[in-house]
mmCIF file of N, CA and C in Angstrom:
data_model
loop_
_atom_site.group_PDB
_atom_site.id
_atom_site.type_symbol
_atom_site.label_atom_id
_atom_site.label_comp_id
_atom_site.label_asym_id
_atom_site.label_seq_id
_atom_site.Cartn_x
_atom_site.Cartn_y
_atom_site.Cartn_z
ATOM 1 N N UNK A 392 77.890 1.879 5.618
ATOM 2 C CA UNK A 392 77.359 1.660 4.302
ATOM 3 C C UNK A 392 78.322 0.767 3.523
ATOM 4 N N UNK A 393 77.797 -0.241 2.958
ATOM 5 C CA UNK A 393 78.607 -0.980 1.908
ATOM 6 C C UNK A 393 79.274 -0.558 0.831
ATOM 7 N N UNK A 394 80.146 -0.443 0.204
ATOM 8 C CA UNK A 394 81.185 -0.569 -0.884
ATOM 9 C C UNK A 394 80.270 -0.584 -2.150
ATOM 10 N N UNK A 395 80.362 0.109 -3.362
ATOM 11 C CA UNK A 395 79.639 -0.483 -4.400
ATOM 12 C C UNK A 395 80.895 -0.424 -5.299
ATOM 13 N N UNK A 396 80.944 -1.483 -6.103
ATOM 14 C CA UNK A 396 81.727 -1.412 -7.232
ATOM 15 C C UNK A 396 82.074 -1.730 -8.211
ATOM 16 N N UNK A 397 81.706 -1.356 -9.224
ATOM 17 C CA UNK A 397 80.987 -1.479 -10.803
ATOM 18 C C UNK A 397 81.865 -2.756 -11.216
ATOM 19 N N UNK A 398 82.532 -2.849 -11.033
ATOM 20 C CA UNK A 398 83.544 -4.176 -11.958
ATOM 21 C C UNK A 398 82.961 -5.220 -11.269
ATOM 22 N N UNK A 399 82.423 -5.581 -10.333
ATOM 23 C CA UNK A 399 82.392 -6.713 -9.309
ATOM 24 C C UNK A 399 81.502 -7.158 -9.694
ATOM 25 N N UNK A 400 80.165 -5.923 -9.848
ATOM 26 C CA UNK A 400 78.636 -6.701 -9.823
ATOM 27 C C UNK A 400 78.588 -7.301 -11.179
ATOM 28 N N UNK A 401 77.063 -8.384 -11.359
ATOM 29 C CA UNK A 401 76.980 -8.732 -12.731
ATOM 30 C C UNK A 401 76.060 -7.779 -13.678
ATOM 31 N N UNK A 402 76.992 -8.148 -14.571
ATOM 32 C CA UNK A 402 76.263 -7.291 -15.671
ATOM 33 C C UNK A 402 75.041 -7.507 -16.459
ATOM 34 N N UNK A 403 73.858 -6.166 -16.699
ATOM 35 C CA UNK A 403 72.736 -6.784 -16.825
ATOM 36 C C UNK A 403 72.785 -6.944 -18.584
ATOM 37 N N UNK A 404 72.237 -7.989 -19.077
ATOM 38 C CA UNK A 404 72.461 -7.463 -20.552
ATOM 39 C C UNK A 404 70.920 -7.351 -21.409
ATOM 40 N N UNK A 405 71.431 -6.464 -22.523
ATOM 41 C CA UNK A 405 70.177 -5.156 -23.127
ATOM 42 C C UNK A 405 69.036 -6.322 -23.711
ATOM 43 N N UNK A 406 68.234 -5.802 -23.554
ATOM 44 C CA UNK A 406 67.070 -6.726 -24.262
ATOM 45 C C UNK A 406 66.719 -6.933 -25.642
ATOM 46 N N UNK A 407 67.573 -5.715 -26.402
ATOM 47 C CA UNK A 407 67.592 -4.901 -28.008
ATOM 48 C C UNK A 407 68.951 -5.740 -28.538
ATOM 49 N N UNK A 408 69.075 -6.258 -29.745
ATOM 50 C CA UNK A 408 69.814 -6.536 -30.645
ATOM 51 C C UNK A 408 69.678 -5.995 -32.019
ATOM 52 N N UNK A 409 70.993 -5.804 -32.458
ATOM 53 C CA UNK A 409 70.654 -5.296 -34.286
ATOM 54 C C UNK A 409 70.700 -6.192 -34.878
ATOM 55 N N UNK A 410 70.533 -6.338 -36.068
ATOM 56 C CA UNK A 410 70.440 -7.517 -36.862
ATOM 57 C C UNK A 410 72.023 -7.867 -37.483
ATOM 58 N N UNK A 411 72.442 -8.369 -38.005
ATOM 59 C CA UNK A 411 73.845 -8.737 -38.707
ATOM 60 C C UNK A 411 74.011 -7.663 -39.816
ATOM 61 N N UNK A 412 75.108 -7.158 -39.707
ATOM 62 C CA UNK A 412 75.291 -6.246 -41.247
ATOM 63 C C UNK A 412 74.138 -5.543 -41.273
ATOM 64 N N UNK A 413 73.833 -4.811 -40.166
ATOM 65 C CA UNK A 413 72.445 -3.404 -40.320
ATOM 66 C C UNK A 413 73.079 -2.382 -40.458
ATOM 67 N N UNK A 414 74.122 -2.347 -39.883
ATOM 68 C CA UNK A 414 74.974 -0.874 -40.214
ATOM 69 C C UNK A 414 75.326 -0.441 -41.747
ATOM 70 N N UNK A 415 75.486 -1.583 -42.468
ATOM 71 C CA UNK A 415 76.302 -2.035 -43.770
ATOM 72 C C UNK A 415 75.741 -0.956 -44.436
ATOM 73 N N UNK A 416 74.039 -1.576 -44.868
ATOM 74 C CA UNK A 416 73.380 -1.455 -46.200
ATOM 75 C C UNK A 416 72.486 -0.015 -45.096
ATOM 76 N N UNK A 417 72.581 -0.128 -44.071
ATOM 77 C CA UNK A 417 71.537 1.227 -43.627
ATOM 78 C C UNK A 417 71.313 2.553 -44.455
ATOM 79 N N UNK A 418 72.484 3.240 -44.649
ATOM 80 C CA UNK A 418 72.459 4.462 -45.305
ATOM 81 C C UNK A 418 71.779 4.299 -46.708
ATOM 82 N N UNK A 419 71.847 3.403 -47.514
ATOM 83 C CA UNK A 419 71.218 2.828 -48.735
ATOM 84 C C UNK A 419 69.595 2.494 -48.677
ATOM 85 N N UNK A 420 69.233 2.167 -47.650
ATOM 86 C CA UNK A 420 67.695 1.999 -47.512
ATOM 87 C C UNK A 420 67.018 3.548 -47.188
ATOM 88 N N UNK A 421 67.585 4.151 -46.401
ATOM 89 C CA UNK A 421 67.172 5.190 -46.114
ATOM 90 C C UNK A 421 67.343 6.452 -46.794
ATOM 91 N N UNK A 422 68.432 6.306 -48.167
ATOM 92 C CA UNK A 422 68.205 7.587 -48.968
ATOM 93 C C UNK A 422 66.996 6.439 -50.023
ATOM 94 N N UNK A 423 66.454 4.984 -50.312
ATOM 95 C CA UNK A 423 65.860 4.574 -50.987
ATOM 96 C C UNK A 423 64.288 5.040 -50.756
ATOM 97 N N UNK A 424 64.070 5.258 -49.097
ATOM 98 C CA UNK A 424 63.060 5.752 -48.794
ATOM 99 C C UNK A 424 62.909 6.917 -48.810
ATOM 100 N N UNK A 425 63.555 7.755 -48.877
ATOM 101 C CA UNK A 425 63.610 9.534 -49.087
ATOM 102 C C UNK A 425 63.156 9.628 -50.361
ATOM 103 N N UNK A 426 63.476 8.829 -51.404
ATOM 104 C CA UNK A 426 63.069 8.977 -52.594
ATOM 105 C C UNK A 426 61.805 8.766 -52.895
ATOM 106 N N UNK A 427 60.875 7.770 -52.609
ATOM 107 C CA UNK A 427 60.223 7.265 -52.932
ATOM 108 C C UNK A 427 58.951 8.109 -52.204
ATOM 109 N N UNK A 428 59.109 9.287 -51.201
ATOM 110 C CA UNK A 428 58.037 9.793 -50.617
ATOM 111 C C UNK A 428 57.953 11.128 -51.514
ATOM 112 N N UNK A 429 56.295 11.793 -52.012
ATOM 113 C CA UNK A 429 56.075 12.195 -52.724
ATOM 114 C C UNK A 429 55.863 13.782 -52.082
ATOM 115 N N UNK A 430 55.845 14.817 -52.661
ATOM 116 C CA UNK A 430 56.250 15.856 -52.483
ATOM 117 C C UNK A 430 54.343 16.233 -52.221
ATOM 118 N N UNK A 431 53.965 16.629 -51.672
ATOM 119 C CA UNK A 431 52.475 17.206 -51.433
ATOM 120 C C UNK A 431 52.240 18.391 -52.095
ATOM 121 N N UNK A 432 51.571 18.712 -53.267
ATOM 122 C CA UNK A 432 51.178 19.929 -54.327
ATOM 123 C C UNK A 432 50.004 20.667 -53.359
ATOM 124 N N UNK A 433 50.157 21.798 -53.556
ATOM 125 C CA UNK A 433 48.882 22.472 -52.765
ATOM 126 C C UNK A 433 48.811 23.542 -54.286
ATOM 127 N N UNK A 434 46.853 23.289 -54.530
ATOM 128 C CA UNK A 434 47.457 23.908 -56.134
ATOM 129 C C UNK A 434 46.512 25.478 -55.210
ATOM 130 N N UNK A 435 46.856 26.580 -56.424
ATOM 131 C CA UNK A 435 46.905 27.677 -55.786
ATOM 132 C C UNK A 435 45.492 28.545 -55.503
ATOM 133 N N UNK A 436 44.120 27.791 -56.578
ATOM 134 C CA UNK A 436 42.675 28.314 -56.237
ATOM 135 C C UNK A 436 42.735 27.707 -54.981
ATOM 136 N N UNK A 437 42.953 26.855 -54.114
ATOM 137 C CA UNK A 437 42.825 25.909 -52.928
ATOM 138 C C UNK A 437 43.336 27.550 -52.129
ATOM 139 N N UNK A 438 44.648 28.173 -52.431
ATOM 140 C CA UNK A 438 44.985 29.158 -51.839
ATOM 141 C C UNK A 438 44.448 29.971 -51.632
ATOM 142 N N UNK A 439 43.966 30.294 -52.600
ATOM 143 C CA UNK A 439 42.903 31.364 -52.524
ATOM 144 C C UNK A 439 42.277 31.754 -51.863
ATOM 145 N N UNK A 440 41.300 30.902 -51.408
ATOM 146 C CA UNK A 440 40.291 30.595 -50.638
ATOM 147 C C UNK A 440 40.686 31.265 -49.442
ATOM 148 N N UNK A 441 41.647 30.798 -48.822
ATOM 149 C CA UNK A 441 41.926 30.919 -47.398
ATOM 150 C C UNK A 441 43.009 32.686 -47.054
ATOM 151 N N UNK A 442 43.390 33.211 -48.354
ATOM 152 C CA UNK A 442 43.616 34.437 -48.357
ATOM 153 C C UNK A 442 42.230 35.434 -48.726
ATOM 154 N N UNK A 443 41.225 34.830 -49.225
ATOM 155 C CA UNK A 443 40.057 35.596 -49.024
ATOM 156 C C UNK A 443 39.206 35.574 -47.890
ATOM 157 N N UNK A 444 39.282 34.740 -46.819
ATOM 158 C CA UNK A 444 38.772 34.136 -46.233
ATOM 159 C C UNK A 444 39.751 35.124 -44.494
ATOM 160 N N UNK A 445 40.842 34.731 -44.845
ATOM 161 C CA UNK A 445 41.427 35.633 -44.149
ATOM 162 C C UNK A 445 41.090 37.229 -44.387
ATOM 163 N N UNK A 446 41.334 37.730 -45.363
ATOM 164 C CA UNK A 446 41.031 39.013 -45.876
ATOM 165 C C UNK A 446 39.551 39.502 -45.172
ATOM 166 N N UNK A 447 38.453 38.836 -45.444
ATOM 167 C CA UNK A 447 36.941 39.202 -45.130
ATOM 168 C C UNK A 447 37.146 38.930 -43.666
ATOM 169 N N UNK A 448 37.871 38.350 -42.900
ATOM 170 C CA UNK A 448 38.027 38.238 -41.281
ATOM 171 C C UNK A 448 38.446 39.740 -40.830
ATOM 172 N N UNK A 449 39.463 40.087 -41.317
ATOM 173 C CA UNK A 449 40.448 41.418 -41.169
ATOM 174 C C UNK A 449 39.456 42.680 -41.652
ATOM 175 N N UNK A 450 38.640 42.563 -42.536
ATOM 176 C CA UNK A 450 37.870 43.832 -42.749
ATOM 177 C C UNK A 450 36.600 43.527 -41.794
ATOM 178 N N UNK A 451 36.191 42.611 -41.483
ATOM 179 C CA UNK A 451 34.872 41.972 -40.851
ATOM 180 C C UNK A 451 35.196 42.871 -39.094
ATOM 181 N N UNK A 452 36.133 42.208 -38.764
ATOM 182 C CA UNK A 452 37.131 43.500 -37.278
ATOM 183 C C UNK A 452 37.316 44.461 -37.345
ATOM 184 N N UNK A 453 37.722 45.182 -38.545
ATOM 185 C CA UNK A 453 37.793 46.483 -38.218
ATOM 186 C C UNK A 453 36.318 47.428 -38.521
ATOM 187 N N UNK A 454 35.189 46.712 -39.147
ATOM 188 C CA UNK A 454 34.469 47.206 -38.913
ATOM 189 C C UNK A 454 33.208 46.933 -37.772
ATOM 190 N N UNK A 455 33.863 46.093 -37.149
ATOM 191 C CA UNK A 455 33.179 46.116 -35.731
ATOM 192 C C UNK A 455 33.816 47.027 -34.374
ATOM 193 N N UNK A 456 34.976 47.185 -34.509
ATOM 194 C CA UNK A 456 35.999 47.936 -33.805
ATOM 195 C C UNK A 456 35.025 49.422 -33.295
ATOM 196 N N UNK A 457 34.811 50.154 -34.183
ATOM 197 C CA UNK A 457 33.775 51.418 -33.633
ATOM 198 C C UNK A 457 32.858 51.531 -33.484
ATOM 199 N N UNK A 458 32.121 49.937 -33.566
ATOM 200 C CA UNK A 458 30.478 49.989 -33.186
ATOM 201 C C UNK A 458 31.023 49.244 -31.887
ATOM 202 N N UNK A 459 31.719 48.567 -31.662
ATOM 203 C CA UNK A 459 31.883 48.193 -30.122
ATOM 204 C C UNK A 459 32.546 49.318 -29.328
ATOM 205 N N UNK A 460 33.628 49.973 -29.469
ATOM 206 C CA UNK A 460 33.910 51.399 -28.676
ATOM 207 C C UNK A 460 32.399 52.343 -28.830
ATOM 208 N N UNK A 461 31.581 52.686 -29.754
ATOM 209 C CA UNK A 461 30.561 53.522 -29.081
ATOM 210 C C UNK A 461 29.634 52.596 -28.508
ATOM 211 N N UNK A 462 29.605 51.305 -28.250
ATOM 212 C CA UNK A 462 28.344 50.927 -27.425
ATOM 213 C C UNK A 462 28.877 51.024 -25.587
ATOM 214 N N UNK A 463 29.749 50.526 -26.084
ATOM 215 C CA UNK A 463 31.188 50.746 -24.508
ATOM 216 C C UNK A 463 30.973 52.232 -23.644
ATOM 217 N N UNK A 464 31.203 52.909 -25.057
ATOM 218 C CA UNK A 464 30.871 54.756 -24.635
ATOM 219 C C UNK A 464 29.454 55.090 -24.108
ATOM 220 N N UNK A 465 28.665 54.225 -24.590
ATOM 221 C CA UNK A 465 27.562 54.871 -24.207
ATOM 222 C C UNK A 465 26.516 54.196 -23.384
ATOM 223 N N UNK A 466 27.081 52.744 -23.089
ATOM 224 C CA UNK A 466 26.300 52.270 -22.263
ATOM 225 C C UNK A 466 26.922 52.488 -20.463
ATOM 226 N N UNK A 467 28.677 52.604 -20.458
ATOM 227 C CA UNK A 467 28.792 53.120 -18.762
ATOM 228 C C UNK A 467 28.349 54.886 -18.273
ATOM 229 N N UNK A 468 28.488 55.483 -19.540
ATOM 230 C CA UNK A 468 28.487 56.791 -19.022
ATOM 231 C C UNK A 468 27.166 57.508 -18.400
ATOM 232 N N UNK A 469 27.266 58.008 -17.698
ATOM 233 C CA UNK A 469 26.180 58.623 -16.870
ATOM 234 C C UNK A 469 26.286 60.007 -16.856
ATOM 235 N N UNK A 470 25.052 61.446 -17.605
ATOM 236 C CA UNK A 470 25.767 62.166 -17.781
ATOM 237 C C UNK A 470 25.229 62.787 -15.828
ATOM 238 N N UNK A 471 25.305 64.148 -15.643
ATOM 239 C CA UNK A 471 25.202 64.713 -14.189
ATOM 240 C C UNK A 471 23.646 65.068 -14.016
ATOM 241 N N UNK A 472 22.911 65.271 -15.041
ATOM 242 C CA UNK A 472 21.972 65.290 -14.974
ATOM 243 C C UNK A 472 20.637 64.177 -15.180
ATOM 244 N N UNK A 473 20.961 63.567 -15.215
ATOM 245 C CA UNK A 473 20.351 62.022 -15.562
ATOM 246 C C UNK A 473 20.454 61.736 -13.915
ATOM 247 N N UNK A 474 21.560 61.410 -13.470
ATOM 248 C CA UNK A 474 21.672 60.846 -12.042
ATOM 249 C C UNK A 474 21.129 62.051 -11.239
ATOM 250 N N UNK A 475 21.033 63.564 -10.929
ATOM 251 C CA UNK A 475 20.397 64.143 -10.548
ATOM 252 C C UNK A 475 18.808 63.947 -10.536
ATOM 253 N N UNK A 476 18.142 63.641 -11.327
ATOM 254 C CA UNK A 476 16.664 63.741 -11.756
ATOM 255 C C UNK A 476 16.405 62.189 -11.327
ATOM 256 N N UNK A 477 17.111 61.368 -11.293
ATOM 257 C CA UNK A 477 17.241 60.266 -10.822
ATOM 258 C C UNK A 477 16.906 60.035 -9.501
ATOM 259 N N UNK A 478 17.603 60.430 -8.152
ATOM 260 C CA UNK A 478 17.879 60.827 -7.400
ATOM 261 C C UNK A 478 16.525 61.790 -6.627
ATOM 262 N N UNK A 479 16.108 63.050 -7.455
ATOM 263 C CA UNK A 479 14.962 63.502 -6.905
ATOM 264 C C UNK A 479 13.743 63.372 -7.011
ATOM 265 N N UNK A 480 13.644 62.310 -8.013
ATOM 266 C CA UNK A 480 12.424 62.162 -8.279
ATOM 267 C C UNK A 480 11.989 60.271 -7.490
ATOM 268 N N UNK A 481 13.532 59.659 -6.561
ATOM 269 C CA UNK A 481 13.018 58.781 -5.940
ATOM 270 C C UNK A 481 12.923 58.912 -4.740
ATOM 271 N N UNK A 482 12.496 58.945 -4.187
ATOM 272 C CA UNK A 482 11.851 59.650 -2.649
ATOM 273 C C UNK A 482 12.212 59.022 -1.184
ATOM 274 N N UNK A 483 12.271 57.290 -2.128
ATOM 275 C CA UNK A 483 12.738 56.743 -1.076
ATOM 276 C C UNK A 483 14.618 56.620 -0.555
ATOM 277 N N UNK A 484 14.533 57.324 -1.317
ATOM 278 C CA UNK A 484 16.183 57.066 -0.808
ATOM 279 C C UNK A 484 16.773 58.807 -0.020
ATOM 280 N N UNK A 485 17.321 58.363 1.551
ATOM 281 C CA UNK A 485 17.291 59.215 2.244
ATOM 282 C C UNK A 485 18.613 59.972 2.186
ATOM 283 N N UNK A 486 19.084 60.736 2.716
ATOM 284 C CA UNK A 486 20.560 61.271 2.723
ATOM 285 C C UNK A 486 21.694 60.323 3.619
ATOM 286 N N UNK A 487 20.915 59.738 4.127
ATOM 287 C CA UNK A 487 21.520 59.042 5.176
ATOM 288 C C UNK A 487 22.192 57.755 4.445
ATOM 289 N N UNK A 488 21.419 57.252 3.125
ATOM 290 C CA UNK A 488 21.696 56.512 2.373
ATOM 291 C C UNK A 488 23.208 56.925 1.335
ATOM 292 N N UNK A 489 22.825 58.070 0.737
ATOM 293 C CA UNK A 489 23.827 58.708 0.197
ATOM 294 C C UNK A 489 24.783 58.619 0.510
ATOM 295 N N UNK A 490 24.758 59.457 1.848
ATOM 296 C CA UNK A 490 26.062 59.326 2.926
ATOM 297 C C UNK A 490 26.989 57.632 3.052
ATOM 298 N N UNK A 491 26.262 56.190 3.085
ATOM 299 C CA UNK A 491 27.255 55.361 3.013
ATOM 300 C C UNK A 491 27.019 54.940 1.732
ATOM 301 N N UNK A 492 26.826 55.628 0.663
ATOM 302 C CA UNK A 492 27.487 55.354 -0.637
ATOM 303 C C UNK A 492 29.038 56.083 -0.906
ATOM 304 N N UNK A 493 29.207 57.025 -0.363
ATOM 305 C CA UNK A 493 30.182 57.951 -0.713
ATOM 306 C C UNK A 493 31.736 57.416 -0.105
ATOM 307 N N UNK A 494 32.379 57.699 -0.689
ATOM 308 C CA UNK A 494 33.708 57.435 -0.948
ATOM 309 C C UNK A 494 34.876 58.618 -0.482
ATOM 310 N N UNK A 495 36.055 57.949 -0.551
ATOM 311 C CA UNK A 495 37.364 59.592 0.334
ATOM 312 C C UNK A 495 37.121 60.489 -0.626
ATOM 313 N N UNK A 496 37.120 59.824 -2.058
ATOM 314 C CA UNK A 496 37.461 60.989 -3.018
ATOM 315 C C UNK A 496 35.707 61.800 -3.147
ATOM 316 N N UNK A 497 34.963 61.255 -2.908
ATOM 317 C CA UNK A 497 33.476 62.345 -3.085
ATOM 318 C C UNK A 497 33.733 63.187 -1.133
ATOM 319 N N UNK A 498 34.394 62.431 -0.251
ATOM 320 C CA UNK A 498 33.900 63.085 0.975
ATOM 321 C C UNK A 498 35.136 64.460 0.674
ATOM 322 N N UNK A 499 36.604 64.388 0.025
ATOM 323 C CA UNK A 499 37.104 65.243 -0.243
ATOM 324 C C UNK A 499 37.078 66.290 -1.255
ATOM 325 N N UNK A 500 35.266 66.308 -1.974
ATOM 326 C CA UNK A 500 34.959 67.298 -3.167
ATOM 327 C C UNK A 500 34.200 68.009 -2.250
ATOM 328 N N UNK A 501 33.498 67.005 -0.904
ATOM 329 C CA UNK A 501 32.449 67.779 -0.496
ATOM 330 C C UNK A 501 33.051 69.306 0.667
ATOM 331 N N UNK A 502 34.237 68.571 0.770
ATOM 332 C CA UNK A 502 35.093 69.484 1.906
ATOM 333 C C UNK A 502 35.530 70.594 1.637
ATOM 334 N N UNK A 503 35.153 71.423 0.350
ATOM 335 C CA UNK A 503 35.881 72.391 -0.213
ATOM 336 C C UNK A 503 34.710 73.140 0.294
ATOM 337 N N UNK A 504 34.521 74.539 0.554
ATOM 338 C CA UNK A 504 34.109 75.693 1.056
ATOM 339 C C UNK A 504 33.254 76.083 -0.370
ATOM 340 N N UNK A 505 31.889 75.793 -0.131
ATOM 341 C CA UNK A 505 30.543 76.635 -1.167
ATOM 342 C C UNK A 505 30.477 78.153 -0.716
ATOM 343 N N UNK A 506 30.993 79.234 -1.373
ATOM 344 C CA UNK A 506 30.626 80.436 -0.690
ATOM 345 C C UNK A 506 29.258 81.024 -1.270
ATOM 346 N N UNK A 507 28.166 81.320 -0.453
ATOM 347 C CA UNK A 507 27.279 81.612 -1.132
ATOM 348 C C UNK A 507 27.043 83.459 -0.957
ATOM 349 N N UNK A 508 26.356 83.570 -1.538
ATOM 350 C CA UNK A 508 26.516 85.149 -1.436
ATOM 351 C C UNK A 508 25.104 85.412 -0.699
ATOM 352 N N UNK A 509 25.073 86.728 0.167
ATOM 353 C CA UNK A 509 23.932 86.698 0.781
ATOM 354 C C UNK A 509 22.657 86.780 0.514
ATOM 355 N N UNK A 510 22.701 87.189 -0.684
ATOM 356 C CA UNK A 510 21.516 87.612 -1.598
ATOM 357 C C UNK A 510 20.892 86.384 -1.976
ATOM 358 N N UNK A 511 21.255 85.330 -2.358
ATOM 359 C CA UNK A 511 21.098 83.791 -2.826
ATOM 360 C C UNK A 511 20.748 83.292 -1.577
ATOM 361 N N UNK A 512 21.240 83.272 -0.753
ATOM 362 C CA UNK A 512 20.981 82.679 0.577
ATOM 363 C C UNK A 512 19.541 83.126 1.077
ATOM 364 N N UNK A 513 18.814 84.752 1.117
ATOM 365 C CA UNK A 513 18.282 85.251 1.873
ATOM 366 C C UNK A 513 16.842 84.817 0.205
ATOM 367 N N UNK A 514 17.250 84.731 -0.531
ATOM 368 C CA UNK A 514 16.129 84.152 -1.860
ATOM 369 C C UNK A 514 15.964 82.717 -1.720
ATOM 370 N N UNK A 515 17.158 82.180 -1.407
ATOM 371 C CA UNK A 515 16.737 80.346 -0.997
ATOM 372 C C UNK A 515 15.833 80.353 0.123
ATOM 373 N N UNK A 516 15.784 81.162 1.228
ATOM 374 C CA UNK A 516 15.000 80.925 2.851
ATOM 375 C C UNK A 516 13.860 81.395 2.710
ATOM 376 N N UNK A 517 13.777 82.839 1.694
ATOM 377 C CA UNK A 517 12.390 83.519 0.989
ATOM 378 C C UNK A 517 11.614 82.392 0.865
ATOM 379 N N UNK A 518 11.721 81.738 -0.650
ATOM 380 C CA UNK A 518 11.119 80.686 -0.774
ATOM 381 C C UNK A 518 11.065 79.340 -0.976
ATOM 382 N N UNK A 519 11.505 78.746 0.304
ATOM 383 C CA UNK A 519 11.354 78.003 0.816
ATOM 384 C C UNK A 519 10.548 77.301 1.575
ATOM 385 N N UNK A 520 9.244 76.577 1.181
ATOM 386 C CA UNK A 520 8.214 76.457 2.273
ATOM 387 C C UNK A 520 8.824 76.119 4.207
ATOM 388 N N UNK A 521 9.538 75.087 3.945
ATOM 389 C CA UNK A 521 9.719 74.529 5.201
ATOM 390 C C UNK A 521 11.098 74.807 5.084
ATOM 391 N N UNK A 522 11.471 76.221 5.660
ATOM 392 C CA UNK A 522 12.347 76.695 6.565
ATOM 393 C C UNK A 522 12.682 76.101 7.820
ATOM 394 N N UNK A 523 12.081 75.653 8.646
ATOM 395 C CA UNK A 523 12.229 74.700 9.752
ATOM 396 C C UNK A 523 13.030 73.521 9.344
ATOM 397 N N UNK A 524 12.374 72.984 8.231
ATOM 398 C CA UNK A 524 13.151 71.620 8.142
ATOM 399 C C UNK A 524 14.781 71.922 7.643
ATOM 400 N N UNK A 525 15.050 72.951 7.012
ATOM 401 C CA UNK A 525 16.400 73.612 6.340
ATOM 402 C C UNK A 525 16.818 73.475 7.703
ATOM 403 N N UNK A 526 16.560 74.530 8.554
ATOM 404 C CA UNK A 526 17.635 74.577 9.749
ATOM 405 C C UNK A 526 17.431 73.763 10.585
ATOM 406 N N UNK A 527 16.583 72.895 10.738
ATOM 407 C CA UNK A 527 17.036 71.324 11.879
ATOM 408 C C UNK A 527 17.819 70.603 10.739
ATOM 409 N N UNK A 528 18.128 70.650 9.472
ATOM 410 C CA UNK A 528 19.309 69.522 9.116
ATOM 411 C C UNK A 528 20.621 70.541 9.142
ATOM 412 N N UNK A 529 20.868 71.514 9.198
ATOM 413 C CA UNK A 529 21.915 71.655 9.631
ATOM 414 C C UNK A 529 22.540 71.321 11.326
ATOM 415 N N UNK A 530 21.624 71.187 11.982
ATOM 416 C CA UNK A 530 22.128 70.928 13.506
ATOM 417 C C UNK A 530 22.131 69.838 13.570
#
C-alpha cells in the first residue's frame, strides 16, 4: 500500500468566502435584527376558547367511560343458562362435536368424580324413555 501524506498532497480550496470586515460590524446587525422582530400577542378570549374546548373534551370522556365498560360487560358475557338452552334446543350439533370443541382446562373439570346418589340414579332410569340409548353411550 502506498504512503499517504498530508503535507505533500495539494490542497483543495473551500468554495465559501466571507466578505471583508464581516466579522467587524456582525454582532451589530444581529442585535439590530433582534430588535426589530415583534413579540406575537395572543389576547386572552382567543384563550378561552381552547380551555373550554379542552374542558368539554375531558367531561365528554368521562362520560362515555361507563357506557363503554357496560356495553363491553354485556355484550362478551354469556350467562350458563343461555348457552345451555342454546345447546338443547339445537339438535344438530352432536356430542361428538362438543367433544373437539373442548379444551385441557374443560377436559380437567370434566375429570372430577359426579357422585350420584342411588335414589337419583334409579329416578333418572325410571323415567327415562330410552333407557337403551343411556346405556349404549356409556359403552
Amino acid at each position: 500500500m502506498k504512503t499517504f501524506k498530508l503535507e505533500n498532497e495539494p490542497k483543495i480550496k473551500s468554495g465559501f468566502k466571507t466578505p471583508e470586515n464581516y466579522f467587524d460590524d456582525f454582532s451589530e446587525k444581529v442585535l439590530q435584527q433582534l430588535n426589530e422582530k415583534e413579540v406575537k400577542v395572543i389576547p386572552f378570549y382567543k384563550r378561552k376558547k381552547t380551555l373550554w374546548t379542552a374542558a368539554a373534551a375531558v367531561v365528554g370522556f368521562a362520560l362515555l367511560i361507563p357506557v363503554i365498560n357496560n356495553y363491553r360487560a354485556n355484550s362478551t358475557d354469556l350467562d350458563e343458562a343461555t348457552l345451555e338452552n342454546y345447546l338443547s334446543y339445537h339438535s344438530n350439533i352432536s356430542q361428538y362435536d362438543l367433544i373437539q370443541k373442548l379444551d385441557d382446562s374443560d377436559i380437567e373439570k370434566l375429570g372430577n368424580d359426579v357422585t350420584l346418589e342411588d335414589e337419583t340414579l334409579e329416578d333418572i332410569l325410571a323415567t327415562s324413555p330410552n333407557i337403551e340409548h343411556l346405556i349404549s353411550e356409556q359403552n
